[in-house]
CSV table of C-alpha atoms in Angstrom, one decimal:
chain,number,residue,atom,x,y,z
A,101,MET,CA,-11.0,-6.3,-21.3
A,102,SER,CA,-12.2,-4.9,-17.9
A,103,ASN,CA,-11.2,-2.2,-15.5
A,104,TYR,CA,-10.2,-3.0,-11.9
A,105,HIS,CA,-9.6,-1.2,-8.6
A,106,VAL,CA,-6.6,-2.9,-6.9
A,107,VAL,CA,-5.7,-2.6,-3.2
A,108,LEU,CA,-2.2,-3.6,-2.1
A,109,GLU,CA,-0.7,-3.7,1.4
A,110,ALA,CA,2.9,-2.7,1.9
A,111,ALA,CA,5.1,-3.3,4.9
A,112,TRP,CA,7.1,0.0,5.5
A,113,LEU,CA,10.1,0.1,7.8
A,114,VAL,CA,10.8,3.3,9.7
A,115,ARG,CA,13.9,3.8,11.9
A,116,ASP,CA,14.5,6.1,14.8
A,117,VAL,CA,10.9,6.9,15.7
A,118,LYS,CA,9.5,7.6,19.2
A,119,SER,CA,5.7,7.3,18.5
A,120,ALA,CA,3.2,5.6,16.2
A,121,ASP,CA,2.0,9.0,14.8
A,122,ASP,CA,5.6,9.8,13.9
A,123,ALA,CA,6.1,6.5,12.2
A,124,ILE,CA,2.8,6.9,10.2
A,125,GLY,CA,3.8,10.4,9.1
A,126,VAL,CA,7.3,9.3,8.0
A,127,ALA,CA,6.0,6.1,6.2
A,128,ILE,CA,3.3,8.0,4.2
A,129,SER,CA,5.7,10.8,3.4
A,130,GLU,CA,8.5,8.5,2.2
A,131,ALA,CA,6.1,6.4,0.1
A,132,GLY,CA,4.6,9.5,-1.4
A,133,LYS,CA,8.0,10.8,-2.4
A,134,ARG,CA,8.9,7.5,-4.2
A,135,LEU,CA,5.5,7.4,-6.0
A,136,ASN,CA,5.3,11.0,-7.1
A,137,PRO,CA,5.2,12.6,-9.6
A,138,LYS,CA,5.1,9.5,-12.0
A,139,LEU,CA,2.6,7.5,-10.0
A,140,ASP,CA,0.5,10.3,-8.5
A,141,TYR,CA,-2.6,8.3,-9.2
A,142,VAL,CA,-1.7,5.8,-6.5
A,143,GLU,CA,-3.5,6.5,-3.2
A,144,VAL,CA,-1.5,5.9,0.0
A,145,ASP,CA,-3.1,5.4,3.4
A,146,ILE,CA,-2.5,3.7,6.7
A,147,GLY,CA,-3.7,0.2,7.0
A,148,THR,CA,-6.0,-1.2,9.7
A,149,THR,CA,-5.5,-4.2,11.9
A,150,PHE,CA,-7.9,-5.6,14.4
A,151,CYS,CA,-6.9,-6.0,18.1
A,152,PRO,CA,-6.7,-9.7,18.9
A,153,ALA,CA,-8.1,-9.1,22.5
A,154,CYS,CA,-11.0,-6.7,21.9
A,155,GLU,CA,-11.4,-6.9,18.1
A,156,GLU,CA,-11.4,-3.1,17.7
A,157,PRO,CA,-9.7,-1.6,14.6
A,158,ILE,CA,-6.3,-0.1,15.2
A,159,SER,CA,-3.7,1.5,13.0
A,160,SER,CA,-1.2,-1.0,11.5
A,161,VAL,CA,1.9,0.1,13.4
A,162,PHE,CA,4.3,-1.9,15.5
A,163,ILE,CA,7.2,-0.2,17.3
A,164,ALA,CA,10.2,-2.0,19.0
A,165,ALA,CA,13.6,-0.5,19.8
A,166,ASN,CA,12.7,2.8,18.1
A,167,THR,CA,12.0,1.0,14.8
A,168,ALA,CA,8.5,0.7,13.4
A,169,ILE,CA,6.9,-1.4,10.8
A,170,VAL,CA,3.9,0.4,9.3
A,171,GLY,CA,1.2,-1.3,7.2
A,172,LEU,CA,0.3,1.0,4.3
A,173,VAL,CA,-2.6,0.5,1.9
A,174,LEU,CA,-1.9,1.4,-1.7
A,175,GLU,CA,-4.8,1.7,-4.2
A,176,MET,CA,-4.8,2.2,-7.9
A,177,LYS,CA,-7.1,1.6,-10.9
A,178,VAL,CA,-6.0,-0.7,-13.7
A,179,PHE,CA,-7.7,-0.3,-17.0
A,180,ASP,CA,-8.1,-2.9,-19.8
A,181,ALA,CA,-6.9,-6.0,-17.8
A,182,GLU,CA,-7.7,-9.5,-18.9
A,183,SER,CA,-8.7,-10.7,-15.5
A,184,ALA,CA,-8.5,-9.8,-11.8
A,185,GLU,CA,-5.3,-11.7,-11.5
A,186,HIS,CA,-3.8,-9.9,-14.5
A,187,ALA,CA,-4.8,-6.5,-12.9
A,188,SER,CA,-3.2,-7.5,-9.6
A,189,ARG,CA,0.0,-8.4,-11.4
A,190,ILE,CA,0.0,-5.1,-13.3
A,191,ALA,CA,-0.5,-3.1,-10.0
A,192,LYS,CA,2.2,-5.0,-8.2
A,193,SER,CA,4.6,-4.5,-11.1
A,194,VAL,CA,3.9,-0.8,-11.4
A,195,ILE,CA,4.0,0.0,-7.7
A,196,GLY,CA,6.8,-2.5,-7.0
A,197,ARG,CA,9.1,-0.7,-9.5
A,198,ALA,CA,8.7,2.6,-7.5
A,199,LEU,CA,8.9,0.9,-4.1
A,200,ARG,CA,11.8,-1.4,-4.5
A,201,ASP,CA,12.6,-3.7,-1.6
A,202,VAL,CA,9.1,-3.1,0.0
A,203,PRO,CA,7.0,-6.2,0.5
A,204,LEU,CA,3.6,-6.0,-1.3
A,205,ALA,CA,0.6,-8.2,-1.0
A,206,VAL,CA,-2.8,-8.0,-2.8
A,207,VAL,CA,-5.6,-7.3,-0.4
A,208,ASP,CA,-8.6,-6.8,-2.8
A,209,VAL,CA,-9.4,-6.6,-6.5
A,210,ASP,CA,-12.8,-5.2,-7.6
A,211,GLU,CA,-14.1,-4.8,-11.2
A,212,PHE,CA,-15.7,-1.5,-12.1
A,213,GLU,CA,-17.3,0.0,-15.2
């Protein structure tokens, strides 16, 4: 059995926002409220996307009609998993229970000692 660091991406919808900074703040705050205190070991951060024109990194936020979709990165450690796939299923299950109706995708799974 091995230990893994699992990184998931979540698509968070924020309504009635006027700026990207507001959307980021609301998304991180709402995700944190749903995860804490039970899952306080899950790290929440803003995702990064690369601009298709200049290939510079930008925050994963898109706003249209005062509604934003924010890409969040959720990280957690999974202990005693059988494989990387098993660790990713555990992470998606644990985080998915707290963040119902939020799409999740596995970004990275790394084994650690």
